[in-house]
Amino acid sequence: VCSSDLMTHFSDDELEQYCLGTLPEPELAKVEEHLLWCHKCIDRATASGRYIDALKAGIRRGGFDIELLAQEHRPKKDPLWI
Protein backbone atom coordinates (compact mmCIF):
# COMPACT_ATOMS: atom_id res chain seq x y z
CA VAL A 1 0.00 0.00 0.00
CA CYS A 2 2.95 2.36 0.56
CA SER A 3 5.60 3.10 -1.99
CA SER A 4 8.62 5.25 -1.37
CA ASP A 5 7.49 7.87 -3.90
CA LEU A 6 3.72 7.92 -3.35
CA MET A 7 2.91 7.40 0.32
CA THR A 8 -0.52 5.83 0.34
CA HIS A 9 -1.83 4.85 3.75
CA PHE A 10 -4.95 3.22 5.07
CA SER A 11 -7.85 5.50 5.97
CA ASP A 12 -8.82 6.38 9.54
CA ASP A 13 -11.96 4.28 9.08
CA GLU A 14 -9.96 1.22 8.04
CA LEU A 15 -7.57 1.60 10.96
CA GLU A 16 -10.47 2.07 13.39
CA GLN A 17 -12.14 -1.07 12.02
CA TYR A 18 -8.84 -2.89 12.50
CA CYS A 19 -8.63 -1.69 16.13
CA LEU A 20 -12.24 -2.72 16.73
CA GLY A 21 -11.64 -6.15 15.19
CA THR A 22 -14.30 -5.58 12.53
CA LEU A 23 -12.11 -5.26 9.43
CA PRO A 24 -13.00 -8.07 7.01
CA GLU A 25 -10.61 -10.21 5.01
CA PRO A 26 -8.75 -9.61 2.70
CA GLU A 27 -8.33 -6.05 4.01
CA LEU A 28 -7.33 -7.38 7.44
CA ALA A 29 -4.29 -9.19 6.02
CA LYS A 30 -3.27 -6.10 4.03
CA VAL A 31 -3.50 -3.83 7.09
CA GLU A 32 -1.61 -6.29 9.30
CA GLU A 33 1.20 -6.62 6.76
CA HIS A 34 1.34 -2.84 6.27
CA LEU A 35 1.53 -2.26 10.04
CA LEU A 36 4.68 -4.38 10.22
CA TRP A 37 6.73 -1.58 8.68
CA CYS A 38 4.77 1.67 8.21
CA HIS A 39 5.47 3.81 11.26
CA LYS A 40 2.98 6.49 10.23
CA CYS A 41 0.11 3.98 10.16
CA ILE A 42 1.36 2.30 13.34
CA ASP A 43 1.16 5.67 15.10
CA ARG A 44 -2.31 6.36 13.68
CA ALA A 45 -3.58 2.87 14.61
CA THR A 46 -2.19 3.32 18.13
CA ALA A 47 -3.95 6.68 18.44
CA SER A 48 -7.19 5.15 17.13
CA GLY A 49 -6.89 2.33 19.65
CA ARG A 50 -6.41 4.82 22.51
CA TYR A 51 -9.40 6.83 21.28
CA ILE A 52 -11.59 3.71 21.14
CA ASP A 53 -10.42 2.65 24.62
CA ALA A 54 -11.20 6.13 25.99
CA LEU A 55 -14.68 6.03 24.44
CA LYS A 56 -15.36 2.61 25.97
CA ALA A 57 -14.12 3.83 29.37
CA GLY A 58 -16.39 6.88 29.14
CA ILE A 59 -19.36 4.71 28.32
CA ARG A 60 -18.61 2.48 31.32
CA ARG A 61 -18.29 5.55 33.59
CA GLY A 62 -21.46 7.03 32.21
CA GLY A 63 -19.98 10.14 30.63
CA PHE A 64 -16.99 11.98 29.26
CA ASP A 65 -16.02 15.31 27.75
CA ILE A 66 -16.16 14.51 24.03
CA GLU A 67 -14.25 17.65 22.97
CA LEU A 68 -11.38 16.94 25.37
CA LEU A 69 -11.38 13.30 24.35
CA ALA A 70 -11.17 14.20 20.67
CA GLN A 71 -8.30 16.62 21.26
CA GLU A 72 -6.28 14.16 23.33
CA HIS A 73 -6.79 10.91 21.47
CA ARG A 74 -7.96 11.40 17.90
CA PRO A 75 -5.28 11.02 15.23
CA LYS A 76 -4.41 14.33 13.60
CA LYS A 77 -4.97 14.79 9.88
CA ASP A 78 -1.78 14.89 7.86
CA PRO A 79 -1.93 16.93 4.66
CA LEU A 80 0.39 14.39 2.99
CA TRP A 81 -2.09 11.50 3.32
CA ILE A 82 -3.45 10.35 0.01
PDB file of N, CA and C in Angstrom:
ATOM      1  N   VAL A   1       0.823  -1.192   0.000  1.00  0.00           N
ATOM      2  CA  VAL A   1       0.000   0.000   0.000  1.00  0.00           C
ATOM      3  C   VAL A   1       0.865   1.253   0.000  1.00  0.00           C
ATOM      4  N   CYS A   2       2.051   1.208   0.586  1.00  0.00           N
ATOM      5  CA  CYS A   2       2.947   2.361   0.560  1.00  0.00           C
ATOM      6  C   CYS A   2       4.053   2.121  -0.458  1.00  0.00           C
ATOM      7  N   SER A   3       4.397   3.148  -1.175  1.00  0.00           N
ATOM      8  CA  SER A   3       5.602   3.101  -1.991  1.00  0.00           C
ATOM      9  C   SER A   3       6.475   4.252  -1.542  1.00  0.00           C
ATOM     10  N   SER A   4       7.734   4.196  -1.857  1.00  0.00           N
ATOM     11  CA  SER A   4       8.624   5.248  -1.374  1.00  0.00           C
ATOM     12  C   SER A   4       8.311   6.592  -2.009  1.00  0.00           C
ATOM     13  N   ASP A   5       7.784   6.615  -3.238  1.00  0.00           N
ATOM     14  CA  ASP A   5       7.491   7.871  -3.900  1.00  0.00           C
ATOM     15  C   ASP A   5       6.093   8.385  -3.574  1.00  0.00           C
ATOM     16  N   LEU A   6       5.100   7.536  -3.637  1.00  0.00           N
ATOM     17  CA  LEU A   6       3.721   7.924  -3.346  1.00  0.00           C
ATOM     18  C   LEU A   6       3.300   7.230  -2.059  1.00  0.00           C
ATOM     19  N   MET A   7       3.271   7.979  -0.967  1.00  0.00           N
ATOM     20  CA  MET A   7       2.914   7.400   0.320  1.00  0.00           C
ATOM     21  C   MET A   7       1.398   7.283   0.411  1.00  0.00           C
ATOM     22  N   THR A   8       0.905   6.091   0.225  1.00  0.00           N
ATOM     23  CA  THR A   8      -0.517   5.827   0.336  1.00  0.00           C
ATOM     24  C   THR A   8      -0.739   5.003   1.597  1.00  0.00           C
ATOM     25  N   HIS A   9      -1.590   5.501   2.465  1.00  0.00           N
ATOM     26  CA  HIS A   9      -1.829   4.855   3.748  1.00  0.00           C
ATOM     27  C   HIS A   9      -3.293   4.450   3.845  1.00  0.00           C
ATOM     28  N   PHE A  10      -3.580   3.602   4.824  1.00  0.00           N
ATOM     29  CA  PHE A  10      -4.954   3.215   5.070  1.00  0.00           C
ATOM     30  C   PHE A  10      -5.712   4.380   5.688  1.00  0.00           C
ATOM     31  N   SER A  11      -7.015   4.414   5.455  1.00  0.00           N
ATOM     32  CA  SER A  11      -7.853   5.496   5.967  1.00  0.00           C
ATOM     33  C   SER A  11      -8.052   5.345   7.478  1.00  0.00           C
ATOM     34  N   ASP A  12      -8.487   6.432   8.111  1.00  0.00           N
ATOM     35  CA  ASP A  12      -8.821   6.384   9.536  1.00  0.00           C
ATOM     36  C   ASP A  12      -9.890   5.335   9.794  1.00  0.00           C
ATOM     37  N   ASP A  13     -10.885   5.262   8.908  1.00  0.00           N
ATOM     38  CA  ASP A  13     -11.963   4.276   9.083  1.00  0.00           C
ATOM     39  C   ASP A  13     -11.425   2.854   9.049  1.00  0.00           C
ATOM     40  N   GLU A  14     -10.531   2.568   8.115  1.00  0.00           N
ATOM     41  CA  GLU A  14      -9.960   1.218   8.039  1.00  0.00           C
ATOM     42  C   GLU A  14      -9.146   0.889   9.285  1.00  0.00           C
ATOM     43  N   LEU A  15      -8.365   1.849   9.758  1.00  0.00           N
ATOM     44  CA  LEU A  15      -7.570   1.601  10.963  1.00  0.00           C
ATOM     45  C   LEU A  15      -8.453   1.457  12.198  1.00  0.00           C
ATOM     46  N   GLU A  16      -9.534   2.224  12.266  1.00  0.00           N
ATOM     47  CA  GLU A  16     -10.473   2.074  13.385  1.00  0.00           C
ATOM     48  C   GLU A  16     -11.154   0.710  13.336  1.00  0.00           C
ATOM     49  N   GLN A  17     -11.547   0.264  12.150  1.00  0.00           N
ATOM     50  CA  GLN A  17     -12.145  -1.068  12.021  1.00  0.00           C
ATOM     51  C   GLN A  17     -11.142  -2.139  12.443  1.00  0.00           C
ATOM     52  N   TYR A  18      -9.884  -1.950  12.083  1.00  0.00           N
ATOM     53  CA  TYR A  18      -8.836  -2.887  12.497  1.00  0.00           C
ATOM     54  C   TYR A  18      -8.753  -2.935  14.022  1.00  0.00           C
ATOM     55  N   CYS A  19      -8.727  -1.761  14.661  1.00  0.00           N
ATOM     56  CA  CYS A  19      -8.631  -1.691  16.125  1.00  0.00           C
ATOM     57  C   CYS A  19      -9.855  -2.293  16.816  1.00  0.00           C
ATOM     58  N   LEU A  20     -11.007  -2.161  16.180  1.00  0.00           N
ATOM     59  CA  LEU A  20     -12.240  -2.721  16.733  1.00  0.00           C
ATOM     60  C   LEU A  20     -12.393  -4.215  16.448  1.00  0.00           C
ATOM     61  N   GLY A  21     -11.547  -4.741  15.554  1.00  0.00           N
ATOM     62  CA  GLY A  21     -11.640  -6.148  15.185  1.00  0.00           C
ATOM     63  C   GLY A  21     -12.763  -6.431  14.211  1.00  0.00           C
ATOM     64  N   THR A  22     -13.184  -5.407  13.464  1.00  0.00           N
ATOM     65  CA  THR A  22     -14.302  -5.582  12.530  1.00  0.00           C
ATOM     66  C   THR A  22     -13.883  -5.475  11.066  1.00  0.00           C
ATOM     67  N   LEU A  23     -12.594  -5.377  10.802  1.00  0.00           N
ATOM     68  CA  LEU A  23     -12.112  -5.260   9.428  1.00  0.00           C
ATOM     69  C   LEU A  23     -12.151  -6.636   8.764  1.00  0.00           C
ATOM     70  N   PRO A  24     -12.880  -6.769   7.656  1.00  0.00           N
ATOM     71  CA  PRO A  24     -13.004  -8.070   7.006  1.00  0.00           C
ATOM     72  C   PRO A  24     -11.756  -8.449   6.195  1.00  0.00           C
ATOM     73  N   GLU A  25     -11.621  -9.746   5.952  1.00  0.00           N
ATOM     74  CA  GLU A  25     -10.605 -10.215   5.009  1.00  0.00           C
ATOM     75  C   GLU A  25     -11.047  -9.795   3.619  1.00  0.00           C
ATOM     76  N   PRO A  26     -10.210  -9.546   2.675  1.00  0.00           N
ATOM     77  CA  PRO A  26      -8.748  -9.608   2.697  1.00  0.00           C
ATOM     78  C   PRO A  26      -8.100  -8.326   3.198  1.00  0.00           C
ATOM     79  N   GLU A  27      -8.902  -7.304   3.528  1.00  0.00           N
ATOM     80  CA  GLU A  27      -8.330  -6.048   4.014  1.00  0.00           C
ATOM     81  C   GLU A  27      -7.535  -6.240   5.298  1.00  0.00           C
ATOM     82  N   LEU A  28      -8.005  -7.138   6.168  1.00  0.00           N
ATOM     83  CA  LEU A  28      -7.327  -7.385   7.438  1.00  0.00           C
ATOM     84  C   LEU A  28      -5.879  -7.787   7.204  1.00  0.00           C
ATOM     85  N   ALA A  29      -5.648  -8.726   6.308  1.00  0.00           N
ATOM     86  CA  ALA A  29      -4.288  -9.192   6.023  1.00  0.00           C
ATOM     87  C   ALA A  29      -3.433  -8.062   5.460  1.00  0.00           C
ATOM     88  N   LYS A  30      -4.017  -7.224   4.614  1.00  0.00           N
ATOM     89  CA  LYS A  30      -3.269  -6.101   4.033  1.00  0.00           C
ATOM     90  C   LYS A  30      -2.866  -5.100   5.110  1.00  0.00           C
ATOM     91  N   VAL A  31      -3.799  -4.781   6.013  1.00  0.00           N
ATOM     92  CA  VAL A  31      -3.496  -3.827   7.090  1.00  0.00           C
ATOM     93  C   VAL A  31      -2.437  -4.410   8.017  1.00  0.00           C
ATOM     94  N   GLU A  32      -2.585  -5.678   8.397  1.00  0.00           N
ATOM     95  CA  GLU A  32      -1.614  -6.293   9.302  1.00  0.00           C
ATOM     96  C   GLU A  32      -0.216  -6.297   8.696  1.00  0.00           C
ATOM     97  N   GLU A  33      -0.108  -6.617   7.424  1.00  0.00           N
ATOM     98  CA  GLU A  33       1.195  -6.615   6.757  1.00  0.00           C
ATOM     99  C   GLU A  33       1.770  -5.191   6.705  1.00  0.00           C
ATOM    100  N   HIS A  34       0.924  -4.236   6.370  1.00  0.00           N
ATOM    101  CA  HIS A  34       1.340  -2.843   6.271  1.00  0.00           C
ATOM    102  C   HIS A  34       1.837  -2.322   7.621  1.00  0.00           C
ATOM    103  N   LEU A  35       1.167  -2.727   8.697  1.00  0.00           N
ATOM    104  CA  LEU A  35       1.531  -2.262  10.038  1.00  0.00           C
ATOM    105  C   LEU A  35       2.843  -2.860  10.550  1.00  0.00           C
ATOM    106  N   LEU A  36       3.383  -3.821   9.828  1.00  0.00           N
ATOM    107  CA  LEU A  36       4.677  -4.380  10.218  1.00  0.00           C
ATOM    108  C   LEU A  36       5.822  -3.408   9.960  1.00  0.00           C
ATOM    109  N   TRP A  37       5.617  -2.454   9.047  1.00  0.00           N
ATOM    110  CA  TRP A  37       6.729  -1.578   8.679  1.00  0.00           C
ATOM    111  C   TRP A  37       6.386  -0.097   8.531  1.00  0.00           C
ATOM    112  N   CYS A  38       5.128   0.267   8.433  1.00  0.00           N
ATOM    113  CA  CYS A  38       4.768   1.673   8.209  1.00  0.00           C
ATOM    114  C   CYS A  38       4.550   2.374   9.549  1.00  0.00           C
ATOM    115  N   HIS A  39       5.536   3.147   9.959  1.00  0.00           N
ATOM    116  CA  HIS A  39       5.474   3.810  11.264  1.00  0.00           C
ATOM    117  C   HIS A  39       4.360   4.847  11.343  1.00  0.00           C
ATOM    118  N   LYS A  40       4.060   5.497  10.239  1.00  0.00           N
ATOM    119  CA  LYS A  40       2.985   6.493  10.232  1.00  0.00           C
ATOM    120  C   LYS A  40       1.642   5.808  10.546  1.00  0.00           C
ATOM    121  N   CYS A  41       1.368   4.687   9.904  1.00  0.00           N
ATOM    122  CA  CYS A  41       0.106   3.977  10.157  1.00  0.00           C
ATOM    123  C   CYS A  41       0.103   3.304  11.524  1.00  0.00           C
ATOM    124  N   ILE A  42       1.274   2.855  11.981  1.00  0.00           N
ATOM    125  CA  ILE A  42       1.361   2.299  13.339  1.00  0.00           C
ATOM    126  C   ILE A  42       0.958   3.363  14.350  1.00  0.00           C
ATOM    127  N   ASP A  43       1.494   4.577  14.186  1.00  0.00           N
ATOM    128  CA  ASP A  43       1.159   5.671  15.098  1.00  0.00           C
ATOM    129  C   ASP A  43      -0.323   6.003  15.036  1.00  0.00           C
ATOM    130  N   ARG A  44      -0.887   6.037  13.833  1.00  0.00           N
ATOM    131  CA  ARG A  44      -2.309   6.363  13.677  1.00  0.00           C
ATOM    132  C   ARG A  44      -3.188   5.256  14.258  1.00  0.00           C
ATOM    133  N   ALA A  45      -2.809   3.987  14.044  1.00  0.00           N
ATOM    134  CA  ALA A  45      -3.581   2.874  14.605  1.00  0.00           C
ATOM    135  C   ALA A  45      -3.507   2.892  16.126  1.00  0.00           C
ATOM    136  N   THR A  46      -2.347   3.214  16.674  1.00  0.00           N
ATOM    137  CA  THR A  46      -2.191   3.316  18.129  1.00  0.00           C
ATOM    138  C   THR A  46      -3.081   4.417  18.686  1.00  0.00           C
ATOM    139  N   ALA A  47      -3.094   5.573  18.010  1.00  0.00           N
ATOM    140  CA  ALA A  47      -3.955   6.677  18.444  1.00  0.00           C
ATOM    141  C   ALA A  47      -5.427   6.290  18.339  1.00  0.00           C
ATOM    142  N   SER A  48      -5.803   5.595  17.269  1.00  0.00           N
ATOM    143  CA  SER A  48      -7.194   5.146  17.128  1.00  0.00           C
ATOM    144  C   SER A  48      -7.563   4.178  18.240  1.00  0.00           C
ATOM    145  N   GLY A  49      -6.644   3.271  18.565  1.00  0.00           N
ATOM    146  CA  GLY A  49      -6.892   2.330  19.653  1.00  0.00           C
ATOM    147  C   GLY A  49      -7.079   3.025  20.988  1.00  0.00           C
ATOM    148  N   ARG A  50      -6.257   4.047  21.260  1.00  0.00           N
ATOM    149  CA  ARG A  50      -6.412   4.817  22.510  1.00  0.00           C
ATOM    150  C   ARG A  50      -7.748   5.555  22.534  1.00  0.00           C
ATOM    151  N   TYR A  51      -8.131   6.111  21.394  1.00  0.00           N
ATOM    152  CA  TYR A  51      -9.404   6.829  21.283  1.00  0.00           C
ATOM    153  C   TYR A  51     -10.574   5.882  21.553  1.00  0.00           C
ATOM    154  N   ILE A  52     -10.535   4.711  20.949  1.00  0.00           N
ATOM    155  CA  ILE A  52     -11.593   3.713  21.144  1.00  0.00           C
ATOM    156  C   ILE A  52     -11.639   3.282  22.608  1.00  0.00           C
ATOM    157  N   ASP A  53     -10.469   3.036  23.206  1.00  0.00           N
ATOM    158  CA  ASP A  53     -10.416   2.650  24.624  1.00  0.00           C
ATOM    159  C   ASP A  53     -10.992   3.742  25.517  1.00  0.00           C
ATOM    160  N   ALA A  54     -10.679   5.011  25.200  1.00  0.00           N
ATOM    161  CA  ALA A  54     -11.201   6.129  25.994  1.00  0.00           C
ATOM    162  C   ALA A  54     -12.716   6.234  25.857  1.00  0.00           C
ATOM    163  N   LEU A  55     -13.223   6.022  24.635  1.00  0.00           N
ATOM    164  CA  LEU A  55     -14.679   6.033  24.439  1.00  0.00           C
ATOM    165  C   LEU A  55     -15.353   4.936  25.250  1.00  0.00           C
ATOM    166  N   LYS A  56     -14.790   3.733  25.209  1.00  0.00           N
ATOM    167  CA  LYS A  56     -15.357   2.612  25.970  1.00  0.00           C
ATOM    168  C   LYS A  56     -15.330   2.899  27.471  1.00  0.00           C
ATOM    169  N   ALA A  57     -14.226   3.494  27.954  1.00  0.00           N
ATOM    170  CA  ALA A  57     -14.124   3.835  29.371  1.00  0.00           C
ATOM    171  C   ALA A  57     -15.170   4.879  29.746  1.00  0.00           C
ATOM    172  N   GLY A  58     -15.377   5.860  28.876  1.00  0.00           N
ATOM    173  CA  GLY A  58     -16.393   6.884  29.136  1.00  0.00           C
ATOM    174  C   GLY A  58     -17.782   6.304  29.187  1.00  0.00           C
ATOM    175  N   ILE A  59     -18.053   5.366  28.322  1.00  0.00           N
ATOM    176  CA  ILE A  59     -19.362   4.707  28.317  1.00  0.00           C
ATOM    177  C   ILE A  59     -19.561   3.938  29.621  1.00  0.00           C
ATOM    178  N   ARG A  60     -18.511   3.231  30.056  1.00  0.00           N
ATOM    179  CA  ARG A  60     -18.611   2.479  31.323  1.00  0.00           C
ATOM    180  C   ARG A  60     -18.825   3.410  32.513  1.00  0.00           C
ATOM    181  N   ARG A  61     -18.147   4.580  32.496  1.00  0.00           N
ATOM    182  CA  ARG A  61     -18.288   5.549  33.592  1.00  0.00           C
ATOM    183  C   ARG A  61     -19.611   6.287  33.526  1.00  0.00           C
ATOM    184  N   GLY A  62     -20.196   6.324  32.351  1.00  0.00           N
ATOM    185  CA  GLY A  62     -21.456   7.034  32.208  1.00  0.00           C
ATOM    186  C   GLY A  62     -21.308   8.451  31.714  1.00  0.00           C
ATOM    187  N   GLY A  63     -20.155   8.808  31.202  1.00  0.00           N
ATOM    188  CA  GLY A  63     -19.982  10.143  30.630  1.00  0.00           C
ATOM    189  C   GLY A  63     -18.534  10.515  30.437  1.00  0.00           C
ATOM    190  N   PHE A  64     -18.325  11.468  29.543  1.00  0.00           N
ATOM    191  CA  PHE A  64     -16.994  11.984  29.263  1.00  0.00           C
ATOM    192  C   PHE A  64     -17.136  13.292  28.502  1.00  0.00           C
ATOM    193  N   ASP A  65     -16.070  14.060  28.494  1.00  0.00           N
ATOM    194  CA  ASP A  65     -16.022  15.313  27.749  1.00  0.00           C
ATOM    195  C   ASP A  65     -15.558  14.994  26.331  1.00  0.00           C
ATOM    196  N   ILE A  66     -16.471  14.939  25.388  1.00  0.00           N
ATOM    197  CA  ILE A  66     -16.160  14.510  24.030  1.00  0.00           C
ATOM    198  C   ILE A  66     -15.150  15.421  23.343  1.00  0.00           C
ATOM    199  N   GLU A  67     -15.211  16.726  23.596  1.00  0.00           N
ATOM    200  CA  GLU A  67     -14.255  17.648  22.972  1.00  0.00           C
ATOM    201  C   GLU A  67     -12.836  17.391  23.482  1.00  0.00           C
ATOM    202  N   LEU A  68     -12.686  17.231  24.787  1.00  0.00           N
ATOM    203  CA  LEU A  68     -11.377  16.944  25.367  1.00  0.00           C
ATOM    204  C   LEU A  68     -10.868  15.597  24.868  1.00  0.00           C
ATOM    205  N   LEU A  69     -11.739  14.620  24.831  1.00  0.00           N
ATOM    206  CA  LEU A  69     -11.382  13.297  24.347  1.00  0.00           C
ATOM    207  C   LEU A  69     -10.867  13.367  22.916  1.00  0.00           C
ATOM    208  N   ALA A  70     -11.562  14.077  22.072  1.00  0.00           N
ATOM    209  CA  ALA A  70     -11.166  14.196  20.668  1.00  0.00           C
ATOM    210  C   ALA A  70      -9.812  14.873  20.542  1.00  0.00           C
ATOM    211  N   GLN A  71      -9.575  15.915  21.328  1.00  0.00           N
ATOM    212  CA  GLN A  71      -8.298  16.623  21.261  1.00  0.00           C
ATOM    213  C   GLN A  71      -7.144  15.748  21.718  1.00  0.00           C
ATOM    214  N   GLU A  72      -7.362  14.948  22.742  1.00  0.00           N
ATOM    215  CA  GLU A  72      -6.281  14.164  23.327  1.00  0.00           C
ATOM    216  C   GLU A  72      -5.979  12.874  22.579  1.00  0.00           C
ATOM    217  N   HIS A  73      -6.984  12.262  21.966  1.00  0.00           N
ATOM    218  CA  HIS A  73      -6.791  10.906  21.465  1.00  0.00           C
ATOM    219  C   HIS A  73      -6.982  10.719  19.973  1.00  0.00           C
ATOM    220  N   ARG A  74      -7.667  11.590  19.311  1.00  0.00           N
ATOM    221  CA  ARG A  74      -7.965  11.396  17.896  1.00  0.00           C
ATOM    222  C   ARG A  74      -6.719  11.648  17.058  1.00  0.00           C
ATOM    223  N   PRO A  75      -6.434  10.773  16.092  1.00  0.00           N
ATOM    224  CA  PRO A  75      -5.278  11.023  15.226  1.00  0.00           C
ATOM    225  C   PRO A  75      -5.453  12.334  14.466  1.00  0.00           C
ATOM    226  N   LYS A  76      -4.376  13.059  14.322  1.00  0.00           N
ATOM    227  CA  LYS A  76      -4.411  14.326  13.599  1.00  0.00           C
ATOM    228  C   LYS A  76      -4.341  14.069  12.096  1.00  0.00           C
ATOM    229  N   LYS A  77      -5.024  14.888  11.328  1.00  0.00           N
ATOM    230  CA  LYS A  77      -4.970  14.786   9.877  1.00  0.00           C
ATOM    231  C   LYS A  77      -3.611  15.259   9.393  1.00  0.00           C
ATOM    232  N   ASP A  78      -3.064  14.552   8.466  1.00  0.00           N
ATOM    233  CA  ASP A  78      -1.784  14.887   7.863  1.00  0.00           C
ATOM    234  C   ASP A  78      -2.038  15.282   6.427  1.00  0.00           C
ATOM    235  N   PRO A  79      -1.641  16.487   6.017  1.00  0.00           N
ATOM    236  CA  PRO A  79      -1.929  16.935   4.658  1.00  0.00           C
ATOM    237  C   PRO A  79      -1.243  16.083   3.588  1.00  0.00           C
ATOM    238  N   LEU A  80      -0.297  15.230   3.966  1.00  0.00           N
ATOM    239  CA  LEU A  80       0.387  14.390   2.991  1.00  0.00           C
ATOM    240  C   LEU A  80      -0.322  13.075   2.749  1.00  0.00           C
ATOM    241  N   TRP A  81      -1.364  12.746   3.540  1.00  0.00           N
ATOM    242  CA  TRP A  81      -2.093  11.498   3.325  1.00  0.00           C
ATOM    243  C   TRP A  81      -2.777  11.550   1.988  1.00  0.00           C
ATOM    244  N   ILE A  82      -2.769  10.446   1.310  1.00  0.00           N
ATOM    245  CA  ILE A  82      -3.452  10.346   0.013  1.00  0.00           C
ATOM    246  C   ILE A  82      -4.640   9.432   0.167  1.00  0.00           C
TER     247      ILE A  82
END
